[in-house]
Amino acid sequence: MRILGIDPGLRTLGWGVIESNGARLSHVANGLCHSDGDDLGERLLSLHNQVTEIIDAYQPDQAAIEQTFVNKDGAGTLKLGQARGVALLTLAKAGLPTGEYAPNRVKKTVVGVGHAEKEQVLHMVKLQLPGCAPKGADAADALAIAICHAYYGCSNQRRLKEVGA
């Protein structure tokens, strides 16, 4: 199972692709998408085009994305939501089943603590994906989101298929 993880952001969107083979995880690729353009619409289109290129290049079977959290800056939260919406639309357009995970759940899955710092997430991603060199904190977060999906999303879907069979 190939999983694309996305850490949404308007300026920088992190992405990571992993392979899940049973309990074994391996790193495929990771990177950062930087939005281009003078206005919001152009920047969102830029993110859409870059995520589409990633999907075409790595052919994931499933995807995972971080849920939006509300912070003190309402305008910032809204912009993050718009970038997340574009990413979700791009994943849906590609026909990818997508899991959504709260930031605390991702951190608890990867680090063992729901309020882990970015450095701790980066360290644990490197431990769980030997040889992996995330291209930044957002890419490490995206890989952590993919790892979370490998543990929760894939197994839940297998169980649902088995019950329905």
Backbone as a chain_set.jsonl record, in Angstrom:
{"seq": "MRILGIDPGLRTLGWGVIESNGARLSHVANGLCHSDGDDLGERLLSLHNQVTEIIDAYQPDQAAIEQTFVNKDGAGTLKLGQARGVALLTLAKAGLPTGEYAPNRVKKTVVGVGHAEKEQVLHMVKLQLPGCAPKGADAADALAIAICHAYYGCSNQRRLKEVGA", "coords": {"N": [[0.847, -1.173, 0.0], [0.7, 2.104, -0.955], [1.078, 5.25, 0.445], [0.154, 8.622, 0.527], [0.965, 11.328, 2.438], [-0.204, 14.443, 3.667], [0.601, 17.606, 4.872], [-1.132, 20.297, 5.304], [-0.776, 23.683, 4.132], [-0.758, 27.154, 3.371], [1.41, 28.748, 2.469], [3.545, 26.895, 2.588], [3.257, 23.589, 1.825], [3.548, 20.474, 3.133], [4.61, 17.231, 2.058], [4.612, 13.65, 1.919], [5.541, 10.374, 0.969], [4.965, 7.018, 1.644], [5.57, 3.46, 1.836], [3.542, 0.836, 2.868], [3.738, -2.292, 4.097], [2.205, -4.641, 5.5], [3.246, -4.665, 8.795], [5.521, -3.37, 8.207], [7.15, -0.418, 7.296], [8.249, 1.842, 4.783], [10.217, 4.494, 3.429], [9.437, 6.5, 0.628], [9.382, 9.015, -0.778], [9.643, 12.591, -0.199], [8.753, 16.04, 0.363], [8.397, 19.608, -0.213], [5.828, 21.852, -1.075], [5.684, 24.986, -2.41], [3.648, 27.773, -2.519], [2.866, 29.72, -5.379], [2.327, 32.924, -6.866], [0.379, 35.978, -7.097], [-2.078, 36.532, -5.956], [-4.625, 35.078, -3.796], [-6.138, 33.094, -5.163], [-4.409, 32.325, -7.294], [-2.302, 31.277, -5.812], [-3.512, 29.092, -4.536], [-4.207, 27.579, -6.788], [-1.643, 26.986, -7.681], [-0.754, 25.268, -5.612], [-2.581, 23.17, -6.019], [-1.789, 22.272, -8.585], [0.826, 21.386, -8.039], [0.415, 19.317, -6.133], [-1.039, 17.586, -7.733], [0.969, 16.857, -9.567], [2.646, 15.416, -7.838], [1.0, 13.263, -7.151], [0.73, 12.095, -9.703], [3.403, 11.392, -10.176], [4.095, 9.567, -8.09], [2.011, 7.784, -7.718], [0.087, 7.055, -5.487], [-1.871, 4.774, -3.41], [-3.616, 5.434, -1.425], [-4.47, 8.261, 0.664], [-3.634, 10.671, 3.227], [-4.469, 13.302, 5.429], [-3.893, 16.151, 7.488], [-6.172, 17.267, 9.945], [-7.839, 20.438, 10.236], [-6.901, 22.767, 12.691], [-8.084, 25.115, 15.048], [-6.67, 28.176, 15.654], [-5.446, 31.112, 17.418], [-5.399, 33.108, 15.515], [-7.743, 33.986, 13.44], [-7.947, 34.641, 10.677], [-5.659, 33.402, 9.668], [-6.278, 30.733, 10.208], [-8.451, 30.398, 8.496], [-7.224, 30.703, 5.97], [-5.495, 28.505, 6.045], [-7.435, 26.523, 6.064], [-8.47, 26.863, 3.494], [-6.302, 26.104, 1.877], [-6.117, 23.466, 2.702], [-8.589, 22.56, 1.8], [-8.226, 22.722, -0.993], [-6.233, 20.781, -1.281], [-7.655, 18.497, -0.42], [-9.644, 18.416, -2.407], [-8.045, 17.956, -4.665], [-7.018, 15.412, -4.053], [-9.419, 13.954, -3.987], [-10.27, 14.284, -6.621], [-8.372, 12.769, -7.889], [-9.241, 10.332, -7.151], [-8.504, 9.15, -4.742], [-8.844, 7.372, -1.742], [-9.153, 8.977, 1.358], [-7.824, 9.594, 4.526], [-8.43, 11.461, 7.507], [-6.773, 13.136, 10.08], [-6.417, 14.234, 13.431], [-4.069, 16.646, 14.676], [-2.98, 15.994, 17.257], [-3.497, 13.255, 17.434], [-1.886, 12.22, 15.415], [0.67, 12.903, 16.404], [0.661, 11.464, 18.818], [0.534, 8.868, 17.841], [2.961, 8.617, 16.39], [5.012, 9.636, 18.057], [4.225, 9.074, 20.649], [3.272, 10.842, 22.426], [0.785, 13.257, 22.68], [1.216, 16.014, 22.527], [3.646, 16.584, 21.304], [6.777, 18.085, 20.346], [7.951, 19.632, 17.274], [10.583, 18.817, 16.7], [10.727, 16.376, 18.019], [8.88, 14.877, 16.559], [10.155, 14.835, 14.048], [12.495, 13.394, 14.733], [11.396, 10.864, 15.476], [10.139, 10.108, 13.105], [12.357, 9.721, 11.457], [13.451, 7.522, 12.792], [11.47, 5.571, 12.412], [11.347, 5.366, 9.69], [13.876, 4.306, 8.276], [16.787, 5.767, 6.839], [15.501, 7.907, 5.806], [15.327, 11.326, 4.953], [13.849, 13.982, 5.791], [12.742, 16.881, 4.02], [12.213, 19.134, 5.432], [10.451, 20.553, 8.292], [7.703, 20.515, 7.743], [7.523, 18.527, 5.792], [8.351, 16.339, 7.316], [6.227, 16.249, 9.119], [4.193, 15.571, 7.315], [5.011, 13.002, 6.557], [4.683, 11.779, 9.029], [1.914, 11.909, 9.239], [1.209, 10.176, 7.168], [2.277, 7.816, 8.245], [0.631, 7.539, 10.495], [-1.779, 7.045, 9.18], [-1.151, 4.597, 8.045], [-1.185, 2.99, 10.295], [-3.788, 3.317, 11.345], [-5.825, 3.991, 9.35], [-5.52, 2.19, 7.126], [-5.743, -0.362, 8.351], [-8.287, -0.224, 9.495], [-9.879, -0.056, 7.199], [-9.352, -2.502, 6.025], [-10.535, -4.193, 7.914], [-13.204, -3.398, 7.663], [-13.749, -4.262, 5.061], [-13.464, -6.998, 5.382], [-15.57, -7.586, 7.143], [-17.727, -6.893, 5.554], [-17.567, -8.751, 3.534]], "CA": [[0.0, 0.0, 0.0], [1.453, 3.361, -1.028], [0.285, 6.286, 1.126], [0.595, 10.013, 0.431], [0.58, 12.154, 3.576], [-0.15, 15.878, 3.381], [0.508, 18.588, 5.95], [-1.557, 21.461, 4.509], [-0.358, 25.036, 4.463], [-0.903, 28.022, 2.207], [2.751, 29.1, 1.975], [4.315, 25.666, 2.429], [2.493, 22.359, 2.021], [4.461, 19.342, 3.225], [4.093, 15.965, 1.558], [5.485, 12.495, 2.092], [5.003, 9.116, 0.443], [5.545, 5.825, 2.26], [5.023, 2.146, 1.495], [3.144, 0.047, 4.028], [3.619, -3.709, 3.765], [1.943, -5.199, 6.817], [3.756, -3.775, 9.835], [6.759, -2.77, 7.722], [7.002, 0.861, 6.611], [9.466, 2.334, 4.135], [10.146, 5.829, 2.84], [9.512, 6.58, -0.831], [9.789, 10.373, -1.151], [9.016, 13.66, 0.571], [9.145, 17.354, -0.116], [7.613, 20.782, 0.143], [5.224, 22.633, -2.149], [5.608, 26.411, -2.068], [2.661, 28.384, -3.393], [3.309, 30.822, -6.23], [1.257, 33.778, -7.359], [0.181, 37.269, -6.442], [-3.305, 36.557, -5.159], [-4.98, 33.814, -3.153], [-6.553, 32.119, -6.17], [-3.221, 31.813, -7.984], [-1.53, 30.462, -4.866], [-4.238, 27.83, -4.355], [-4.042, 26.833, -8.042], [-0.271, 26.506, -7.666], [-0.724, 24.094, -4.735], [-3.323, 22.099, -6.709], [-0.952, 21.736, -9.663], [1.972, 20.663, -7.463], [-0.068, 18.06, -5.542], [-1.369, 16.731, -8.875], [2.24, 16.315, -10.069], [3.115, 14.415, -6.872], [0.143, 12.089, -7.333], [1.106, 11.472, -10.979], [4.758, 10.838, -10.092], [4.266, 8.492, -7.11], [0.881, 6.865, -7.818], [-0.334, 6.481, -4.197], [-3.133, 4.035, -3.343], [-4.454, 6.14, -0.457], [-3.877, 9.505, 1.146], [-3.991, 11.103, 4.574], [-4.265, 14.736, 5.587], [-4.128, 16.625, 8.848], [-7.371, 18.079, 10.153], [-7.578, 21.832, 10.593], [-7.089, 23.142, 14.085], [-8.377, 26.537, 15.163], [-5.746, 28.88, 16.535], [-5.888, 32.455, 17.801], [-5.485, 33.936, 14.318], [-8.869, 33.516, 12.634], [-7.638, 34.777, 9.251], [-4.69, 32.349, 9.363], [-7.004, 29.464, 10.211], [-9.255, 30.368, 7.276], [-6.319, 30.454, 4.848], [-5.079, 27.113, 6.163], [-8.586, 25.729, 5.631], [-8.582, 26.942, 2.039], [-5.24, 25.257, 1.33], [-6.521, 22.089, 2.999], [-9.686, 22.257, 0.881], [-7.652, 22.471, -2.318], [-5.565, 19.481, -1.221], [-8.703, 17.465, -0.385], [-10.25, 18.366, -3.738], [-7.079, 17.329, -5.569], [-7.004, 13.986, -3.72], [-10.704, 13.378, -4.413], [-10.267, 14.279, -8.086], [-7.511, 11.646, -8.279], [-9.903, 9.097, -6.739], [-7.79, 8.542, -3.62], [-9.471, 7.346, -0.417], [-8.349, 9.865, 2.193], [-8.058, 9.646, 5.964], [-8.177, 12.749, 8.137], [-6.316, 12.881, 11.434], [-6.132, 15.394, 14.28], [-2.627, 16.755, 14.95], [-2.612, 15.266, 18.475], [-3.52, 11.815, 17.159], [-0.687, 11.936, 14.629], [1.82, 12.97, 17.307], [0.576, 10.354, 19.766], [0.856, 7.647, 17.097], [4.352, 8.573, 15.96], [5.937, 9.943, 19.152], [3.732, 8.511, 21.901], [2.777, 11.969, 23.212], [-0.07, 14.073, 21.836], [1.657, 17.408, 22.415], [5.075, 16.519, 20.996], [7.373, 19.187, 19.588], [8.319, 19.286, 15.898], [11.852, 18.097, 16.706], [10.446, 15.0, 18.42], [8.233, 14.23, 15.411], [11.217, 14.614, 13.067], [13.348, 12.314, 15.233], [10.69, 9.58, 15.418], [9.93, 9.769, 11.688], [13.63, 9.169, 10.989], [13.616, 6.193, 13.378], [10.502, 4.63, 11.844], [11.609, 5.256, 8.251], [15.343, 4.372, 8.167], [17.313, 6.334, 5.605], [14.67, 9.039, 5.41], [15.849, 12.661, 5.266], [12.792, 14.943, 5.455], [13.218, 18.139, 3.449], [11.81, 20.21, 6.316], [9.518, 20.152, 9.348], [6.398, 20.22, 7.151], [7.641, 17.22, 5.145], [8.375, 15.353, 8.402], [4.842, 16.143, 9.593], [3.432, 14.839, 6.298], [5.377, 11.59, 6.694], [4.034, 11.312, 10.261], [0.494, 11.737, 8.905], [1.143, 8.933, 6.393], [2.51, 6.724, 9.196], [-0.609, 7.427, 11.271], [-2.766, 6.387, 8.32], [-0.746, 3.191, 7.902], [-1.602, 2.285, 11.509], [-5.231, 3.393, 11.608], [-6.687, 4.014, 8.171], [-5.44, 0.972, 6.325], [-6.25, -1.519, 9.094], [-9.738, -0.084, 9.631], [-10.51, -0.355, 5.925], [-9.279, -3.954, 5.845], [-11.548, -4.789, 8.78], [-14.522, -3.143, 7.093], [-13.913, -5.129, 3.893], [-13.631, -8.363, 5.851], [-16.91, -7.715, 7.696], [-18.691, -6.797, 4.461], [-17.419, -9.871, 2.59]], "C": [[0.891, 1.234, 0.0], [0.56, 4.483, -0.517], [0.951, 7.649, 0.946], [0.067, 10.768, 1.64], [0.746, 13.618, 3.225], [-0.329, 16.667, 4.665], [0.159, 19.91, 5.267], [-1.026, 22.777, 5.047], [-0.456, 25.888, 3.215], [0.461, 28.408, 1.634], [3.564, 27.853, 1.66], [3.434, 24.475, 2.779], [3.506, 21.218, 2.027], [3.813, 18.09, 2.678], [5.129, 14.858, 1.776], [4.788, 11.244, 1.6], [5.748, 7.967, 1.115], [4.902, 4.578, 1.664], [4.711, 1.428, 2.791], [2.919, -1.386, 3.563], [3.459, -4.456, 5.079], [2.398, -4.207, 7.869], [5.023, -3.049, 9.391], [6.462, -1.502, 6.925], [8.319, 1.239, 5.959], [9.196, 3.676, 3.465], [10.273, 5.741, 1.319], [10.045, 7.951, -1.241], [9.121, 11.369, -0.217], [9.48, 14.993, 0.004], [8.202, 18.434, 0.354], [7.064, 21.428, -1.122], [5.115, 24.07, -1.662], [4.639, 27.064, -3.047], [3.257, 29.577, -4.125], [2.102, 31.649, -6.63], [1.092, 35.022, -6.524], [-1.077, 37.318, -5.593], [-3.636, 35.156, -4.667], [-5.349, 32.738, -4.17], [-5.374, 31.501, -6.901], [-2.402, 30.903, -7.073], [-2.194, 29.102, -4.657], [-4.121, 26.959, -5.609], [-2.642, 26.235, -8.125], [-0.146, 25.248, -6.794], [-1.43, 22.909, -5.391], [-2.439, 21.448, -7.772], [0.214, 20.916, -9.115], [1.543, 19.335, -6.841], [-0.454, 17.081, -6.652], [-0.105, 16.09, -9.447], [2.784, 15.224, -9.145], [2.311, 13.124, -7.026], [0.519, 11.35, -8.618], [2.471, 10.782, -10.885], [4.845, 9.593, -9.208], [3.107, 7.506, -7.034], [0.466, 6.239, -6.479], [-1.662, 5.743, -4.318], [-4.134, 4.741, -2.439], [-3.736, 7.41, -0.028], [-4.347, 9.777, 2.561], [-3.64, 12.575, 4.693], [-4.575, 15.126, 7.024], [-5.397, 17.464, 8.898], [-6.966, 19.498, 10.541], [-7.798, 22.027, 12.081], [-7.285, 24.653, 14.124], [-7.378, 27.155, 16.13], [-6.262, 30.295, 16.785], [-6.081, 33.377, 16.607], [-6.571, 33.382, 13.393], [-8.589, 33.57, 11.141], [-6.654, 33.69, 8.817], [-5.348, 30.979, 9.296], [-7.824, 29.319, 8.944], [-8.384, 30.068, 6.062], [-5.81, 29.016, 4.863], [-6.201, 26.194, 5.686], [-8.759, 25.737, 4.124], [-7.519, 26.071, 1.367], [-5.574, 23.78, 1.543], [-7.646, 21.648, 2.061], [-9.19, 21.958, -0.522], [-6.963, 21.107, -2.34], [-6.59, 18.349, -1.213], [-9.371, 17.304, -1.743], [-9.332, 17.651, -4.726], [-7.014, 15.82, -5.325], [-8.28, 13.296, -4.192], [-10.767, 13.271, -5.933], [-9.426, 13.129, -8.628], [-8.113, 10.301, -7.871], [-9.247, 8.399, -5.561], [-8.646, 8.533, -2.355], [-8.559, 8.106, 0.547], [-8.78, 9.818, 3.648], [-7.695, 11.02, 6.496], [-7.858, 12.509, 9.606], [-6.013, 14.178, 12.168], [-4.633, 15.435, 14.564], [-2.187, 15.968, 16.192], [-2.6, 13.755, 18.267], [-2.282, 11.404, 16.37], [0.527, 11.892, 15.548], [1.819, 11.811, 18.294], [0.949, 9.038, 19.09], [2.344, 7.526, 16.826], [5.328, 8.731, 17.118], [5.532, 9.258, 20.453], [3.165, 9.567, 22.826], [2.0, 12.885, 22.281], [0.344, 15.509, 21.654], [3.163, 17.473, 22.158], [5.511, 17.744, 20.2], [7.768, 18.694, 18.192], [9.619, 18.483, 15.832], [11.652, 16.629, 17.08], [9.793, 14.229, 17.276], [9.287, 13.889, 14.364], [12.097, 13.435, 13.477], [12.666, 10.947, 15.079], [10.384, 9.151, 13.985], [11.206, 9.143, 11.13], [13.87, 7.765, 11.54], [12.7, 5.166, 12.717], [10.678, 4.418, 10.348], [13.117, 5.382, 8.024], [15.79, 4.892, 6.8], [16.563, 7.556, 5.116], [15.325, 10.346, 5.844], [14.782, 13.683, 4.883], [13.356, 16.292, 5.028], [12.813, 19.36, 4.272], [10.813, 19.694, 7.331], [8.15, 19.795, 8.776], [6.405, 18.875, 6.423], [7.665, 16.106, 6.19], [6.967, 15.154, 8.962], [3.995, 15.349, 8.61], [3.747, 13.348, 6.353], [4.743, 10.997, 7.948], [2.549, 11.067, 10.024], [0.304, 10.448, 8.103], [1.351, 7.719, 7.296], [1.254, 6.478, 10.027], [-1.675, 6.697, 10.457], [-2.43, 4.906, 8.123], [-1.21, 2.382, 9.105], [-3.113, 2.241, 11.684], [-6.092, 3.232, 10.366], [-6.704, 2.732, 7.398], [-6.037, -0.22, 7.057], [-7.759, -1.435, 9.267], [-10.441, -0.441, 8.337], [-10.452, -1.845, 5.64], [-10.36, -4.641, 6.664], [-12.937, -4.6, 8.193], [-14.768, -4.045, 5.886], [-14.162, -6.562, 4.338], [-15.055, -8.571, 6.415], [-17.939, -7.736, 6.586], [-18.646, -7.991, 3.522], [-18.292, -11.042, 2.936]], "O": [[1.747, 1.383, 0.872], [-0.568, 4.653, -0.98], [2.149, 7.808, 1.181], [-1.144, 10.84, 1.848], [1.713, 14.001, 2.566], [-1.262, 16.444, 5.436], [1.037, 20.574, 4.715], [-0.852, 22.957, 6.253], [-0.256, 25.387, 2.108], [0.637, 28.392, 0.416], [4.193, 27.759, 0.606], [2.928, 24.371, 3.897], [4.233, 21.017, 1.053], [2.604, 17.902, 2.814], [6.336, 15.098, 1.812], [3.584, 11.076, 1.793], [6.978, 7.938, 1.156], [3.828, 4.641, 1.066], [5.529, 1.414, 3.711], [2.036, -1.663, 2.751], [4.443, -4.857, 5.7], [1.993, -3.045, 7.85], [5.541, -2.205, 10.122], [5.641, -1.503, 6.008], [9.387, 0.987, 6.517], [8.089, 3.947, 3.0], [11.107, 5.004, 0.794], [11.038, 8.045, -1.964], [8.156, 11.038, 0.473], [10.463, 15.067, -0.732], [7.333, 18.213, 1.197], [7.769, 21.534, -2.125], [4.519, 24.335, -0.618], [4.789, 26.926, -4.261], [4.046, 30.34, -3.567], [0.988, 31.134, -6.721], [1.59, 35.117, -5.402], [-1.138, 38.064, -4.616], [-3.008, 34.176, -5.068], [-4.914, 31.592, -4.045], [-5.337, 30.288, -7.108], [-1.876, 29.881, -7.514], [-1.512, 28.078, -4.607], [-3.955, 25.743, -5.508], [-2.474, 25.107, -8.588], [0.494, 24.276, -7.195], [-0.944, 21.78, -5.329], [-2.35, 20.222, -7.85], [0.549, 19.868, -9.666], [2.233, 18.329, -7.004], [-0.222, 15.879, -6.526], [-0.109, 14.904, -9.777], [3.321, 14.222, -9.616], [2.873, 12.029, -7.029], [0.615, 10.122, -8.624], [2.664, 9.708, -11.455], [5.582, 8.66, -9.53], [3.213, 6.489, -6.35], [0.488, 5.015, -6.346], [-2.474, 6.034, -5.197], [-5.344, 4.661, -2.652], [-2.556, 7.607, -0.318], [-5.324, 9.196, 3.033], [-2.646, 13.039, 4.134], [-5.41, 14.51, 7.687], [-5.66, 18.269, 8.005], [-5.893, 19.723, 11.1], [-8.759, 21.516, 12.656], [-6.709, 25.379, 13.315], [-7.251, 26.721, 17.275], [-7.385, 30.629, 16.406], [-6.852, 34.333, 16.685], [-6.34, 32.424, 12.655], [-8.952, 32.648, 10.41], [-6.79, 33.123, 7.734], [-5.017, 30.162, 8.436], [-7.89, 28.231, 8.372], [-8.766, 29.263, 5.213], [-5.706, 28.381, 3.814], [-5.952, 25.209, 4.991], [-9.153, 24.729, 3.538], [-7.811, 25.378, 0.392], [-5.338, 22.95, 0.666], [-7.66, 20.512, 1.587], [-9.684, 21.035, -1.171], [-7.097, 20.36, -3.309], [-6.419, 17.353, -1.916], [-9.635, 16.184, -2.181], [-9.789, 16.838, -5.529], [-6.961, 15.037, -6.274], [-8.232, 12.191, -4.731], [-11.262, 12.279, -6.468], [-9.721, 12.579, -9.689], [-7.565, 9.249, -8.204], [-9.408, 7.19, -5.389], [-9.128, 9.585, -1.935], [-7.345, 7.904, 0.554], [-9.958, 9.983, 3.962], [-6.771, 11.665, 6.002], [-8.569, 11.778, 10.296], [-5.43, 15.104, 11.604], [-3.993, 14.39, 14.681], [-1.127, 15.341, 16.176], [-1.78, 13.053, 18.86], [-1.698, 10.352, 16.631], [1.324, 10.957, 15.482], [2.872, 11.238, 18.575], [1.604, 8.19, 19.695], [2.927, 6.458, 17.009], [6.351, 8.048, 17.168], [6.386, 8.901, 21.265], [2.635, 9.245, 23.89], [2.493, 13.252, 21.214], [-0.12, 16.171, 20.726], [3.863, 18.312, 22.724], [4.721, 18.353, 19.479], [7.902, 17.492, 17.963], [9.748, 17.576, 15.01], [12.316, 15.746, 16.537], [10.114, 13.063, 17.049], [9.307, 12.772, 13.847], [12.407, 12.574, 12.653], [13.282, 9.991, 14.609], [10.371, 7.957, 13.686], [11.145, 8.145, 10.411], [14.425, 6.913, 10.848], [13.104, 4.026, 12.487], [10.218, 3.418, 9.799], [13.593, 6.445, 7.624], [15.251, 4.514, 5.759], [16.948, 8.171, 4.121], [15.819, 10.458, 6.966], [14.802, 14.2, 3.767], [14.328, 16.781, 5.604], [13.044, 20.494, 3.854], [10.374, 18.546, 7.255], [7.5, 18.871, 9.266], [5.402, 18.161, 6.435], [7.07, 15.048, 5.982], [6.561, 14.027, 9.247], [3.165, 14.54, 9.024], [2.847, 12.52, 6.212], [4.311, 9.844, 7.938], [1.989, 10.11, 10.559], [-0.655, 9.711, 8.332], [0.675, 6.703, 7.132], [0.861, 5.33, 10.235], [-2.386, 5.838, 10.979], [-3.327, 4.066, 8.046], [-1.588, 1.219, 8.961], [-3.656, 1.229, 12.127], [-7.004, 2.405, 10.351], [-7.769, 2.227, 7.044], [-6.762, -1.012, 6.455], [-8.446, -2.454, 9.197], [-11.499, -1.068, 8.367], [-11.393, -2.404, 5.076], [-11.025, -5.558, 6.182], [-13.757, -5.518, 8.215], [-15.88, -4.541, 5.706], [-14.978, -7.266, 3.742], [-15.666, -9.615, 6.184], [-18.91, -8.491, 6.645], [-19.601, -8.221, 2.78], [-18.275, -12.054, 2.235]]}, "num_chains": 1, "name": "protein.A"}
